Amino acid sequence: MSTSQNQQIQILKAASSKINEVDFDNVTFGSVFTDHLFECDYIQGAWQTPTIKPYAPFLLDPSARVFHYGQAVFEGMKAYKDTNDSIWLFRPDENYKRFNKSAVRMAMPEVPETIFMEGLNELLKLDQAWIKKGLGNSLYIRPFMIATGSGVMASPSDNYKFMILLSPAKAYYSGEVKVLIAEHYSRAANGGIGAAKAAGNYAAQFYPTSLANQAGFQQVIWTDDATHTMLEEAGTMNVFFRINDTLFTAPTSERILDGITRKSLIEIAQKEGIAVSVRPVLVSELVAAAKDGSLKEIFGAGTAAVVNPIAGFSYQEVYYELPKTENSYASLLKEKLTNIQNKLAEDSFGWTVKV
Amino acid sequence: MSTSQNQQIQILKAASSKINEVDFDNVTFGSVFTDHLFECDYIQGAWQTPTIKPYAPFLLDPSARVFHYGQAVFEGMKAYKDTNDSIWLFRPDENYKRFNKSAVRMAMPEVPETIFMEGLNELLKLDQAWIKKGLGNSLYIRPFMIATGSGVMASPSDNYKFMILLSPAKAYYSGEVKVLIAEHYSRAANGGIGAAKAAGNYAAQFYPTSLANQAGFQQVIWTDDATHTMLEEAGTMNVFFRINDTLFTAPTSERILDGITRKSLIEIAQKEGIAVSVRPVLVSELVAAAKDGSLKEIFGAGTAAVVNPIAGFSYQEVYYELPKTENSYASLLKEKLTNIQNKLAEDSFGWTVKV
């Protein structure tokens, strides 16, 4: 942190804004970026001058470690604008801590808090016109770090690039989500990197997910790789199961991401008087509950979709359709959480932070 | 393959060569690259014009999928020059097949054989001055493919870049290699991507390997993630164990890379009359054999180091030093294999292919 504490952020403004080219009501998640990005390089042990500059492609050596050995981590977070045009972040300290936890696991340097937070705040102020007001609107934030050092020796890089991108996001209705319970493929190993937001964890899921897509399922719920008997997470979301009136979700572990939406929903549910049980959930329990009618809901929880209700699941070639539930916990928790995030309800948890 | 079969490779030659700046006798593995590289882009389902051009950095969008989701695969292979200045490859078909197997597992397009092989051959001819003659000299070849499509949605990219880099390599004496048997961290999950040369597999090992380094060990031998009782591979090498006069090595699986050096050594050993047993090897067997003196050798097998003898291993805080062996299988097999690769001995296996 020492090198950066008193460093000014160098700001290079774009000559013009692209904002008028964007249809904010019909934007595809993650496809459009704001006028500027934040960048800070780490060269041979020292963080360089943090910079905000126009969003643009950058040069990288063909032998850069990120291309060959996947040394890369990221975070996903959101900014919101209240009715008074103030900008708010949701639990940014949690993303910051998790980012550095991921960095350590991938043998990358930790990003100093001043670089991460001041960089983010200054970038948000500069591109604040891109944050739209109202429930369902937000600005998705993508901090990430890649190994830029050249050379194809299989060892950690000396040089890294930390960047923050901003992308306008609309609450999306993802349609009816049917999921496949994984019986062969896996997301994470014991003693592996499943708890890190490491780039390689995601590409590893693309092929098994494409097989699920071809079979008519939008997502996969991963199970433990050794026995495929325990429900873990959905890759970009943690998963909750409602059996009768209790919410179940797997404990986080070195295989399961410590989701910020997940832990926020647990707290909201408890405040609402909903029984929450954090313990390993067996596939066999889920199947039994689906068969006897006690399984009321399944939903995913993550920054992008917030809460994603699941219509049904398939396991061993049998599809289990979930009942339509009045008083859905998914709807209740989503409403409570998004109202806090959008500053439309009181934040008794102290989760929202003004930029 | 259709789009490329009759496509000429576009060749842009470097204005001058860097070759005179290189100290070929003291080159660090993977740090120096030749004057040119081969490149072919895949855009929305179609391979574009293959190109050979001067080695140089290239532009990429900050939201390119490779940075965020680790969609990247590679191969490692070598070219050799015989006494008549002919250039030879070692089992290039095996690398080509494995490259595409890795690509499929990472939801990436397969590279057509003409693009891969003709690109490699033309590049080698153009930069052939970089291949030095004699035992121990080779040119390391790094084919790789990255997801270049922009957008941070967690799904496979539409666009990819396939490249081949060349790097002069010297046989290296890595010093005395002591290894740590993994007791907590793991390399691969059942149903994961351990059998693919996917970028993310490598960065995942950097942190546990750095812990091993700090404890005085140069490498880690990974064990199965569920029980940590079975010996798997060393991350950049497969591993062989000699107990009495039998060589043991784990069968390849979805967790263990199907190493080309590994399978070549098995065939050479069998031809030399050495008993080879391909079956799961337990850590407990290794410890017992070390204790009763029947463990004679451990060595790694991979393209970069070819054969890497191991001096000893640590397990549960106990270090087991291996005996000095006359008639070492590691030395014999390395000599036989490198003589074939360098065209200094007859290649009765038909492994070497002239460029």
Tab-separated table of N, CA and C in Angstrom, chain B residues 107-155:
chain	number	residue	atom	x	y	z
B	107	ALA	N	-14.706	-25.538	-24.525
B	107	ALA	CA	-15.769	-24.957	-25.355
B	107	ALA	C	-15.200	-23.986	-26.396
B	108	MET	N	-14.043	-24.356	-26.946
B	108	MET	CA	-13.382	-23.538	-27.971
B	108	MET	C	-13.386	-24.301	-29.299
B	109	PRO	N	-13.244	-23.603	-30.426
B	109	PRO	CA	-13.263	-24.308	-31.710
B	109	PRO	C	-12.002	-25.150	-31.900
B	110	GLU	N	-12.137	-26.272	-32.605
B	110	GLU	CA	-10.953	-27.056	-32.957
B	110	GLU	C	-10.196	-26.339	-34.075
B	111	VAL	N	-8.889	-26.365	-33.984
B	111	VAL	CA	-8.070	-25.735	-35.025
B	111	VAL	C	-7.878	-26.742	-36.162
B	112	PRO	N	-8.176	-26.359	-37.411
B	112	PRO	CA	-7.994	-27.295	-38.529
B	112	PRO	C	-6.526	-27.731	-38.649
B	113	GLU	N	-6.327	-28.974	-39.041
B	113	GLU	CA	-4.977	-29.533	-39.115
B	113	GLU	C	-4.085	-28.737	-40.075
B	114	THR	N	-4.658	-28.278	-41.180
B	114	THR	CA	-3.842	-27.518	-42.140
B	114	THR	C	-3.320	-26.225	-41.512
B	115	ILE	N	-4.166	-25.563	-40.749
B	115	ILE	CA	-3.733	-24.303	-40.126
B	115	ILE	C	-2.628	-24.583	-39.108
B	116	PHE	N	-2.859	-25.581	-38.268
B	116	PHE	CA	-1.889	-25.913	-37.222
B	116	PHE	C	-0.564	-26.367	-37.840
B	117	MET	N	-0.610	-27.341	-38.738
B	117	MET	CA	0.613	-27.979	-39.230
B	117	MET	C	1.339	-27.126	-40.272
B	118	GLU	N	0.585	-26.569	-41.202
B	118	GLU	CA	1.250	-25.744	-42.218
B	118	GLU	C	1.770	-24.459	-41.591
B	119	GLY	N	1.009	-23.917	-40.674
B	119	GLY	CA	1.474	-22.725	-39.962
B	119	GLY	C	2.775	-22.996	-39.234
B	120	LEU	N	2.806	-24.129	-38.523
B	120	LEU	CA	4.006	-24.498	-37.770
B	120	LEU	C	5.191	-24.737	-38.713
B	121	ASN	N	4.962	-25.494	-39.779
B	121	ASN	CA	6.064	-25.807	-40.697
B	121	ASN	C	6.629	-24.558	-41.356
B	122	GLU	N	5.751	-23.670	-41.812
B	122	GLU	CA	6.238	-22.451	-42.472
B	122	GLU	C	6.993	-21.558	-41.490
B	123	LEU	N	6.476	-21.486	-40.271
B	123	LEU	CA	7.134	-20.659	-39.253
B	123	LEU	C	8.525	-21.210	-38.938
B	124	LEU	N	8.611	-22.545	-38.820
B	124	LEU	CA	9.904	-23.173	-38.525
B	124	LEU	C	10.912	-22.940	-39.655
B	125	LYS	N	10.425	-23.014	-40.889
B	125	LYS	CA	11.339	-22.788	-42.014
B	125	LYS	C	11.874	-21.355	-42.004
B	126	LEU	N	10.970	-20.425	-41.724
B	126	LEU	CA	11.367	-19.014	-41.739
B	126	LEU	C	12.377	-18.700	-40.628
B	127	ASP	N	12.170	-19.295	-39.436
B	127	ASP	CA	13.043	-19.000	-38.296
B	127	ASP	C	14.008	-20.147	-38.011
B	128	GLN	N	14.382	-20.899	-39.046
B	128	GLN	CA	15.203	-22.106	-38.806
B	128	GLN	C	16.603	-21.800	-38.280
B	129	ALA	N	17.098	-20.596	-38.493
B	129	ALA	CA	18.424	-20.250	-37.958
B	129	ALA	C	18.434	-20.299	-36.429
B	130	TRP	N	17.225	-20.218	-35.830
B	130	TRP	CA	17.115	-20.237	-34.370
B	130	TRP	C	17.213	-21.648	-33.787
B	131	ILE	N	17.198	-22.676	-34.641
B	131	ILE	CA	17.299	-24.053	-34.132
B	131	ILE	C	18.767	-24.453	-34.187
B	132	LYS	N	19.346	-24.720	-33.038
B	132	LYS	CA	20.762	-25.089	-32.978
B	132	LYS	C	20.908	-26.605	-32.997
B	133	LYS	N	21.992	-27.053	-33.609
B	133	LYS	CA	22.253	-28.490	-33.705
B	133	LYS	C	22.829	-29.033	-32.398
B	134	GLY	N	22.788	-30.360	-32.283
B	134	GLY	CA	23.493	-31.018	-31.185
B	134	GLY	C	22.593	-31.377	-30.014
B	135	LEU	N	22.997	-32.437	-29.321
B	135	LEU	CA	22.234	-32.937	-28.182
B	135	LEU	C	22.041	-31.821	-27.151
B	136	GLY	N	20.821	-31.669	-26.706
B	136	GLY	CA	20.549	-30.644	-25.683
B	136	GLY	C	19.993	-29.372	-26.270
B	137	ASN	N	20.153	-29.190	-27.580
B	137	ASN	CA	19.596	-27.995	-28.205
B	137	ASN	C	18.257	-28.315	-28.845
B	138	SER	N	17.336	-27.392	-28.726
B	138	SER	CA	16.043	-27.552	-29.398
B	138	SER	C	15.364	-26.193	-29.468
B	139	LEU	N	14.283	-26.171	-30.203
B	139	LEU	CA	13.468	-24.963	-30.270
B	139	LEU	C	12.125	-25.330	-29.649
B	140	TYR	N	11.789	-24.697	-28.559
B	140	TYR	CA	10.513	-24.971	-27.901
B	140	TYR	C	9.402	-24.286	-28.685
B	141	ILE	N	8.306	-25.019	-28.898
B	141	ILE	CA	7.185	-24.518	-29.699
B	141	ILE	C	5.969	-24.363	-28.800
B	142	ARG	N	5.346	-23.205	-28.833
B	142	ARG	CA	4.180	-22.966	-27.996
B	142	ARG	C	2.963	-22.568	-28.836
B	143	PRO	N	2.187	-23.562	-29.295
B	143	PRO	CA	0.886	-23.240	-29.903
B	143	PRO	C	-0.088	-22.907	-28.773
B	144	PHE	N	-0.897	-21.896	-28.950
B	144	PHE	CA	-1.925	-21.601	-27.941
B	144	PHE	C	-3.102	-20.894	-28.583
B	145	MET	N	-4.235	-20.923	-27.879
B	145	MET	CA	-5.442	-20.281	-28.383
B	145	MET	C	-6.132	-19.577	-27.223
B	146	ILE	N	-6.573	-18.366	-27.472
B	146	ILE	CA	-7.236	-17.565	-26.435
B	146	ILE	C	-8.569	-17.034	-26.961
B	147	ALA	N	-9.496	-16.804	-26.021
B	147	ALA	CA	-10.803	-16.232	-26.352
B	147	ALA	C	-10.654	-14.719	-26.418
B	148	THR	N	-10.882	-14.146	-27.589
B	148	THR	CA	-10.673	-12.710	-27.780
B	148	THR	C	-11.976	-11.911	-27.811
B	149	GLY	N	-13.103	-12.602	-27.835
B	149	GLY	CA	-14.385	-11.900	-27.910
B	149	GLY	C	-14.583	-10.980	-26.721
B	150	SER	N	-15.197	-9.838	-26.951
B	150	SER	CA	-15.374	-8.885	-25.859
B	150	SER	C	-16.727	-9.076	-25.180
B	151	GLY	N	-16.812	-8.584	-23.929
B	151	GLY	CA	-18.037	-8.721	-23.146
B	151	GLY	C	-17.827	-9.643	-21.965
B	152	VAL	N	-18.315	-9.218	-20.775
B	152	VAL	CA	-18.051	-9.994	-19.564
B	152	VAL	C	-19.205	-10.925	-19.172
B	153	MET	N	-20.039	-11.312	-20.136
B	153	MET	CA	-21.024	-12.347	-19.850
B	153	MET	C	-20.287	-13.687	-19.742
B	154	ALA	N	-20.681	-14.514	-18.749
B	154	ALA	CA	-19.950	-15.770	-18.509
B	154	ALA	C	-20.424	-16.864	-19.456
B	155	SER	N	-19.998	-16.772	-20.700
B	155	SER	CA	-20.357	-17.762	-21.711
B	155	SER	C	-19.226	-17.815	-22.734
